mmCIF file of C-alpha atoms and ligand atoms in Angstrom:
data_model
loop_
_atom_site.group_PDB
_atom_site.id
_atom_site.type_symbol
_atom_site.label_atom_id
_atom_site.label_comp_id
_atom_site.label_asym_id
_atom_site.label_seq_id
_atom_site.Cartn_x
_atom_site.Cartn_y
_atom_site.Cartn_z
ATOM 1 C CA UNK U 369 79.890 95.069 107.134
ATOM 2 C CA UNK U 370 76.239 95.049 106.220
ATOM 3 C CA UNK U 371 76.311 91.317 106.541
ATOM 4 C CA UNK U 372 77.194 91.398 110.187
ATOM 5 C CA UNK U 373 75.482 88.357 111.672
ATOM 6 C CA UNK U 374 72.613 89.104 113.924
ATOM 7 C CA UNK U 375 73.901 89.651 117.430
ATOM 8 C CA UNK U 376 73.379 86.872 119.868
ATOM 9 C CA UNK U 377 70.254 87.536 121.889
ATOM 10 C CA UNK U 378 69.169 86.209 125.236
ATOM 11 C CA UNK U 379 65.768 85.666 126.715
ATOM 12 C CA UNK U 380 65.205 87.691 129.893
ATOM 13 C CA UNK U 381 62.368 86.977 132.267
ATOM 14 C CA UNK U 382 60.906 89.979 134.050
ATOM 15 C CA UNK U 383 61.097 89.308 137.788
ATOM 16 C CA UNK U 384 57.990 91.393 138.388
ATOM 17 C CA UNK U 385 55.527 89.943 135.919
ATOM 18 C CA UNK U 386 57.212 86.947 134.318
ATOM 19 C CA UNK U 387 57.128 88.444 130.826
ATOM 20 C CA UNK U 388 59.869 87.142 128.501
ATOM 21 C CA UNK U 389 61.675 89.411 126.105
ATOM 22 C CA UNK U 390 64.751 89.156 123.921
ATOM 23 C CA UNK U 391 67.703 91.374 124.667
ATOM 24 C CA UNK U 392 71.235 91.641 123.299
ATOM 25 C CA UNK U 393 73.499 89.206 125.099
ATOM 26 C CA UNK U 394 75.563 92.049 126.525
ATOM 27 C CA UNK U 395 72.616 93.804 128.146
ATOM 28 C CA UNK U 396 73.091 94.852 131.765
ATOM 29 C CA UNK U 397 69.856 96.655 132.348
ATOM 30 C CA UNK U 398 66.547 96.995 130.565
ATOM 31 C CA UNK U 399 62.928 97.804 131.066
ATOM 32 C CA UNK U 400 60.169 95.227 130.936
ATOM 33 C CA UNK U 401 58.066 95.914 127.842
ATOM 34 C CA UNK U 402 55.083 94.464 129.623
ATOM 35 C CA UNK U 403 55.007 96.111 133.063
ATOM 36 C CA UNK U 404 57.794 98.678 132.631
ATOM 37 C CA UNK U 405 59.642 97.464 135.674
ATOM 38 C CA UNK U 406 63.328 98.272 135.689
ATOM 39 C CA UNK U 407 65.267 95.061 135.238
ATOM 40 C CA UNK U 408 68.973 94.528 135.791
ATOM 41 C CA UNK U 409 70.485 91.568 134.029
ATOM 42 C CA UNK U 410 72.966 89.520 136.010
ATOM 43 C CA UNK U 411 74.362 86.316 134.529
ATOM 44 C CA UNK U 412 71.605 86.309 131.946
ATOM 45 C CA UNK U 413 68.881 86.530 134.590
ATOM 46 C CA UNK U 414 66.579 89.449 135.211
ATOM 47 C CA UNK U 415 66.564 90.869 138.721
ATOM 48 C CA UNK U 416 64.694 93.857 140.044
ATOM 49 C CA UNK U 417 66.625 97.055 139.586
ATOM 50 C CA UNK U 418 67.232 98.436 143.023
ATOM 51 C CA UNK U 419 67.630 102.037 141.940
ATOM 52 C CA UNK U 420 63.960 102.647 141.313
ATOM 53 C CA UNK U 421 63.168 103.251 144.962
ATOM 54 C CA UNK U 422 61.371 106.411 143.940
ATOM 55 C CA UNK U 423 57.890 105.076 144.214
ATOM 56 C CA UNK U 424 56.632 107.701 146.526
ATOM 57 C CA UNK U 425 54.646 109.949 144.235
ATOM 58 C CA UNK U 426 53.670 110.472 140.652
ATOM 59 C CA UNK U 427 56.229 112.135 138.451
ATOM 60 C CA UNK U 428 56.015 115.869 138.762
ATOM 61 C CA UNK U 429 57.200 116.440 135.230
ATOM 62 C CA UNK U 430 53.986 117.935 133.968
ATOM 63 C CA UNK U 431 53.037 119.582 137.210
ATOM 64 C CA UNK U 432 54.425 123.042 137.831
ATOM 65 C CA UNK U 433 58.109 122.866 138.590
ATOM 66 C CA UNK U 434 59.151 123.410 142.159
ATOM 67 C CA UNK U 435 62.173 125.657 142.143
ATOM 68 C CA UNK U 436 63.247 124.626 145.616
ATOM 69 C CA UNK U 437 63.434 120.943 144.755
ATOM 70 C CA UNK U 438 67.022 119.868 144.220
ATOM 71 C CA UNK U 439 67.659 117.723 141.172
ATOM 72 C CA UNK U 440 67.361 114.002 141.862
ATOM 73 C CA UNK U 441 70.356 112.898 143.830
ATOM 74 C CA UNK U 442 72.799 110.907 141.730
ATOM 75 C CA UNK U 443 73.121 107.343 142.824
ATOM 76 C CA UNK U 444 75.922 107.675 145.260
ATOM 77 C CA UNK U 445 77.269 104.173 145.787
ATOM 78 C CA UNK U 446 77.521 104.523 149.532
ATOM 79 C CA UNK U 447 76.695 107.910 150.919
ATOM 80 C CA UNK U 448 76.690 107.918 154.700
ATOM 81 C CA UNK U 449 74.179 110.753 154.856
ATOM 82 C CA UNK U 450 70.625 109.935 153.733
ATOM 83 C CA UNK U 451 69.795 111.683 150.502
ATOM 84 C CA UNK U 452 66.918 114.081 150.207
ATOM 85 C CA UNK U 453 64.878 111.370 148.541
ATOM 86 C CA UNK U 454 65.621 108.857 151.247
ATOM 87 C CA UNK U 455 64.619 111.336 153.914
ATOM 88 C CA UNK U 456 61.467 112.225 152.023
ATOM 89 C CA UNK U 457 60.653 108.603 151.495
ATOM 90 C CA UNK U 458 61.113 107.862 155.169
ATOM 91 C CA UNK U 459 58.734 110.675 156.020
ATOM 92 C CA UNK U 460 56.116 109.489 153.561
ATOM 93 C CA UNK U 461 56.612 105.798 154.198
ATOM 94 C CA UNK U 462 57.492 105.235 157.808
ATOM 95 C CA UNK U 463 59.068 101.829 158.324
ATOM 96 C CA UNK U 464 56.349 99.220 158.103
ATOM 97 C CA UNK U 465 56.325 96.261 160.465
ATOM 98 C CA UNK U 466 58.072 93.200 159.082
ATOM 99 C CA UNK U 467 55.985 90.953 156.892
ATOM 100 C CA UNK U 468 55.475 87.248 157.095
ATOM 101 C CA UNK U 469 55.947 85.712 153.667
ATOM 102 C CA UNK U 470 55.433 82.266 152.254
ATOM 103 C CA UNK U 471 57.586 81.332 149.295
ATOM 104 C CA UNK U 472 55.488 80.563 146.211
ATOM 105 C CA UNK U 473 57.887 77.859 145.108
ATOM 106 C CA UNK U 474 58.856 75.926 148.237
ATOM 107 C CA UNK U 475 56.264 77.208 150.792
ATOM 108 C CA UNK U 476 59.037 78.166 153.186
ATOM 109 C CA UNK U 477 57.855 80.840 155.625
ATOM 110 C CA UNK U 478 60.088 83.745 156.477
ATOM 111 C CA UNK U 479 60.046 87.405 157.457
ATOM 112 C CA UNK U 480 60.924 90.323 155.205
ATOM 113 C CA UNK U 481 61.328 94.004 155.879
ATOM 114 C CA UNK U 482 57.984 95.743 155.750
ATOM 115 C CA UNK U 483 59.003 98.333 153.197
ATOM 116 C CA UNK U 484 60.742 95.982 150.796
ATOM 117 C CA UNK U 485 59.338 95.790 147.290
ATOM 118 C CA UNK U 486 60.687 92.354 146.638
ATOM 119 C CA UNK U 487 62.323 89.570 148.524
ATOM 120 C CA UNK U 488 64.167 86.339 147.995
ATOM 121 C CA UNK U 489 63.359 83.064 149.675
ATOM 122 C CA UNK U 490 66.284 82.197 151.959
ATOM 123 C CA UNK U 491 65.693 78.520 151.334
ATOM 124 C CA UNK U 492 65.261 78.152 147.572
ATOM 125 C CA UNK U 493 66.344 81.646 146.423
ATOM 126 C CA UNK U 494 63.007 82.088 144.654
ATOM 127 C CA UNK U 495 62.022 85.648 143.851
ATOM 128 C CA UNK U 496 58.963 87.184 145.505
ATOM 129 C CA UNK U 497 57.420 90.451 144.448
ATOM 130 C CA UNK U 498 55.905 92.449 147.293
ATOM 131 C CA UNK U 499 54.327 95.078 145.097
ATOM 132 C CA UNK U 500 50.734 96.171 145.518
ATOM 133 C CA UNK U 501 48.626 96.662 142.418
ATOM 134 C CA UNK U 502 45.586 98.789 141.794
ATOM 135 C CA UNK U 503 43.692 97.883 138.656
ATOM 136 C CA UNK U 504 41.167 100.291 137.226
ATOM 137 C CA UNK U 505 40.918 99.316 133.575
ATOM 138 C CA UNK U 506 41.432 96.224 131.464
ATOM 139 C CA UNK U 507 44.424 94.253 132.789
ATOM 140 C CA UNK U 508 45.780 91.321 130.788
ATOM 141 C CA UNK U 509 48.925 90.238 132.613
ATOM 142 C CA UNK U 510 49.102 87.633 135.318
ATOM 143 C CA UNK U 511 50.159 88.852 138.733
ATOM 144 C CA UNK U 512 52.110 86.931 141.325
ATOM 145 C CA UNK U 513 52.879 89.049 144.350
ATOM 146 C CA UNK U 514 52.912 88.852 148.131
ATOM 147 C CA UNK U 515 51.442 92.344 148.055
ATOM 148 C CA UNK U 516 47.795 93.291 147.859
ATOM 149 C CA UNK U 517 45.667 93.749 144.776
ATOM 150 C CA UNK U 518 42.715 96.059 144.421
ATOM 151 C CA UNK U 519 40.501 95.579 141.382
ATOM 152 C CA UNK U 520 38.539 98.802 141.201
ATOM 153 C CA UNK U 521 35.012 99.253 139.932
ATOM 154 C CA UNK U 522 36.155 99.677 136.333
ATOM 155 C CA UNK U 523 38.911 97.115 136.624
ATOM 156 C CA UNK U 524 38.696 93.959 134.529
ATOM 157 C CA UNK U 525 41.284 91.348 135.387
ATOM 158 C CA UNK U 526 41.560 89.188 132.306
ATOM 159 C CA UNK U 527 44.842 87.274 132.544
ATOM 160 C CA UNK U 528 45.858 83.667 133.180
ATOM 161 C CA UNK U 529 46.121 83.841 136.962
ATOM 162 C CA UNK U 530 46.215 86.059 140.022
ATOM 163 C CA UNK U 531 48.218 85.215 143.136
ATOM 164 C CA UNK U 532 48.468 87.788 145.898
ATOM 165 C CA UNK U 533 48.020 88.397 149.605
ATOM 166 C CA UNK U 534 44.802 90.334 149.978
ATOM 167 C CA UNK U 535 42.479 90.807 147.030
ATOM 168 C CA UNK U 536 39.708 93.368 147.113
ATOM 169 C CA UNK U 537 37.279 92.948 144.268
ATOM 170 C CA UNK U 538 35.047 95.792 143.165
ATOM 171 C CA UNK U 539 35.353 95.037 139.460
ATOM 172 C CA UNK U 540 35.516 91.742 137.613
ATOM 173 C CA UNK U 541 37.960 88.868 137.411
ATOM 174 C CA UNK U 542 38.284 86.116 134.822
ATOM 175 C CA UNK U 543 40.927 83.690 136.074
ATOM 176 C CA UNK U 544 41.823 81.410 138.985
ATOM 177 C CA UNK U 545 42.635 83.282 142.177
ATOM 178 C CA UNK U 546 44.930 82.370 145.061
ATOM 179 C CA UNK U 547 45.086 84.733 148.048
ATOM 180 C CA UNK U 548 47.289 84.065 151.049
ATOM 181 C CA UNK U 549 45.143 86.577 152.949
ATOM 182 C CA UNK U 550 41.605 87.879 152.639
ATOM 183 C CA UNK U 551 39.503 87.856 149.537
ATOM 184 C CA UNK U 552 37.073 90.727 149.966
ATOM 185 C CA UNK U 553 34.224 90.965 147.480
ATOM 186 C CA UNK U 554 32.258 94.159 147.314
ATOM 187 C CA UNK U 555 30.372 93.935 144.032
ATOM 188 C CA UNK U 556 28.047 91.796 141.940
ATOM 189 C CA UNK U 557 30.345 89.239 140.373
ATOM 190 C CA UNK U 558 30.377 85.967 138.566
ATOM 191 C CA UNK U 559 33.638 84.101 139.029
ATOM 192 C CA UNK U 560 34.073 81.225 136.617
ATOM 193 C CA UNK U 561 37.318 79.855 138.026
ATOM 194 C CA UNK U 562 38.562 78.158 141.197
ATOM 195 C CA UNK U 563 39.306 80.409 144.139
ATOM 196 C CA UNK U 564 41.574 79.776 147.124
ATOM 197 C CA UNK U 565 41.968 82.197 149.972
ATOM 198 C CA UNK U 566 42.508 82.357 153.688
ATOM 199 C CA UNK U 567 39.367 84.268 154.569
ATOM 200 C CA UNK U 568 36.502 84.847 152.186
ATOM 201 C CA UNK U 569 34.509 87.976 152.908
ATOM 202 C CA UNK U 570 31.472 88.808 150.835
ATOM 203 C CA UNK U 571 30.246 92.192 151.875
ATOM 204 C CA UNK U 572 26.746 93.454 152.471
ATOM 205 C CA UNK U 573 24.795 94.118 149.285
ATOM 206 C CA UNK U 574 27.188 92.048 147.169
ATOM 207 C CA UNK U 575 25.973 89.172 145.039
ATOM 208 C CA UNK U 576 28.514 86.587 143.954
ATOM 209 C CA UNK U 577 28.216 83.482 141.873
ATOM 210 C CA UNK U 578 31.151 81.074 141.996
ATOM 211 C CA UNK U 579 31.151 78.605 139.123
ATOM 212 C CA UNK U 580 34.456 77.085 140.217
ATOM 213 C CA UNK U 581 35.210 75.626 143.617
ATOM 214 C CA UNK U 582 36.017 77.883 146.547
ATOM 215 C CA UNK U 583 38.492 76.780 149.217
ATOM 216 C CA UNK U 584 39.115 78.906 152.274
ATOM 217 C CA UNK U 585 40.000 78.618 155.915
ATOM 218 C CA UNK U 586 37.108 80.778 157.047
ATOM 219 C CA UNK U 587 34.267 82.615 155.367
ATOM 220 C CA UNK U 588 32.132 85.564 156.405
ATOM 221 C CA UNK U 589 29.135 86.047 154.177
ATOM 222 C CA UNK U 590 27.151 89.252 154.451
ATOM 223 C CA UNK U 591 25.714 89.307 150.941
ATOM 224 C CA UNK U 592 24.312 86.685 148.601
ATOM 225 C CA UNK U 593 26.487 83.833 147.407
ATOM 226 C CA UNK U 594 25.888 80.963 145.060
ATOM 227 C CA UNK U 595 28.453 78.217 144.758
ATOM 228 C CA UNK U 596 30.401 75.414 146.399
ATOM 229 C CA UNK U 597 32.402 76.410 149.418
ATOM 230 C CA UNK U 598 34.856 74.267 151.360
ATOM 231 C CA UNK U 599 36.257 75.712 154.575
ATOM 232 C CA UNK U 600 38.689 74.156 157.008
ATOM 233 C CA UNK U 601 37.382 76.557 159.648
ATOM 234 C CA UNK U 602 34.152 78.338 160.391
ATOM 235 C CA UNK U 603 31.638 79.625 157.880
ATOM 236 C CA UNK U 604 29.483 82.469 159.160
ATOM 237 C CA UNK U 605 26.338 83.499 157.370
ATOM 238 C CA UNK U 606 25.736 86.896 158.856
ATOM 239 C CA UNK U 607 22.400 88.653 159.299
ATOM 240 C CA UNK U 608 20.196 88.608 156.201
ATOM 241 C CA UNK U 609 22.858 86.927 154.072
ATOM 242 C CA UNK U 610 22.006 84.111 151.691
ATOM 243 C CA UNK U 611 24.000 81.141 150.556
ATOM 244 C CA UNK U 612 22.794 78.920 147.729
ATOM 245 C CA UNK U 613 24.721 75.698 147.290
ATOM 246 C CA UNK U 614 26.991 73.256 149.040
ATOM 247 C CA UNK U 615 28.873 74.254 152.159
ATOM 248 C CA UNK U 616 31.539 71.867 153.443
ATOM 249 C CA UNK U 617 32.910 73.151 156.699
ATOM 250 C CA UNK U 618 33.981 72.239 160.196
ATOM 251 C CA UNK U 619 31.383 74.608 161.623
ATOM 252 C CA UNK U 620 28.540 76.671 160.232
ATOM 253 C CA UNK U 621 27.028 79.642 162.031
ATOM 254 C CA UNK U 622 23.767 80.959 160.625
ATOM 255 C CA UNK U 623 22.796 84.252 162.213
ATOM 256 C CA UNK U 624 19.203 85.427 162.531
ATOM 257 C CA UNK U 625 17.621 86.255 159.209
ATOM 258 C CA UNK U 626 20.351 84.490 157.247
ATOM 259 C CA UNK U 627 19.395 81.680 154.922
ATOM 260 C CA UNK U 628 21.158 78.696 153.512
ATOM 261 C CA UNK U 629 19.573 76.932 150.543
ATOM 262 C CA UNK U 630 21.411 73.729 149.807
ATOM 263 C CA UNK U 631 23.489 71.071 151.500
ATOM 264 C CA UNK U 632 25.750 71.356 154.518
ATOM 265 C CA UNK U 633 28.476 68.814 155.000
ATOM 266 C CA UNK U 634 30.230 69.005 158.330
ATOM 267 C CA UNK U 635 33.764 67.752 157.998
ATOM 268 C CA UNK U 636 36.078 67.031 160.883
ATOM 269 C CA UNK U 637 38.974 69.393 161.399
ATOM 270 C CA UNK U 638 41.428 66.486 161.086
ATOM 271 C CA UNK U 639 40.286 65.444 157.644
ATOM 272 C CA UNK U 640 39.968 68.983 156.382
ATOM 273 C CA UNK U 641 42.995 69.756 154.270
ATOM 274 C CA UNK U 642 43.942 73.386 154.585
ATOM 275 C CA UNK U 643 43.937 75.283 151.336
ATOM 276 C CA UNK U 644 47.278 75.226 149.615
ATOM 277 C CA UNK U 645 48.285 78.803 149.230
HETATM 278 ZN ZN1 ZN J 1744 57.374 92.901 133.750
HETATM 279 ZN ZN1 ZN J 1745 61.452 79.059 148.536
#
């Protein structure tokens, strides 16, 4: 009766953000308490709930009701005709070109549908989030996605790590960064942690101080940078840019009016190890 033993609970990992939470052993579906992602539970493992495909617009609940809008279509298991939502979504999100992905776990490269929000590595079955994130306030959860991340002017990324495809930084970041694509910096920033990216782009008027190492394939500097940069490809200091510190690269281009204060080490392309992304 009142002494019913506490129900057996299981630990579910959120497939979106990696947050762990306890759920009753019989749970089939839950919501991540950290990122609010819908999570289905299959064999004690969290997987992304497929039903939440309605990511097209903000909820209209507090906007004025639209009388002509039909109620959300129930989840027909296999309706041959596209639902209103599917049609709407197709109009708003035309099919994107397929995306090239690299598995975080085994580095296997494969192609996923351009509109997918998550994918699974065909080789190791590892889960990959494809979600984009826009951060415009304090953010304290790590992100691991093949999507893009925008840290807005008021965004403060203060978690353990950030792994994404393209990162655009207008705010601040306080953790190691790994980008499989471009890292675009458009702000004054001090980055205290190691950074790995494919292409480092520091935009005009930006001033960046890297206190950790920076590894990239290529770098285009249009602003002012202080730090230690290792590139397996070309580093370009564009017009009126400044670089203070060590540059290790296979080739350095200094355009007119650009300045490098520090050491250049030219490394051969064979010995240069590409950044592990
Ligand atoms: Zn989560
Ligand atoms: Zn894999």
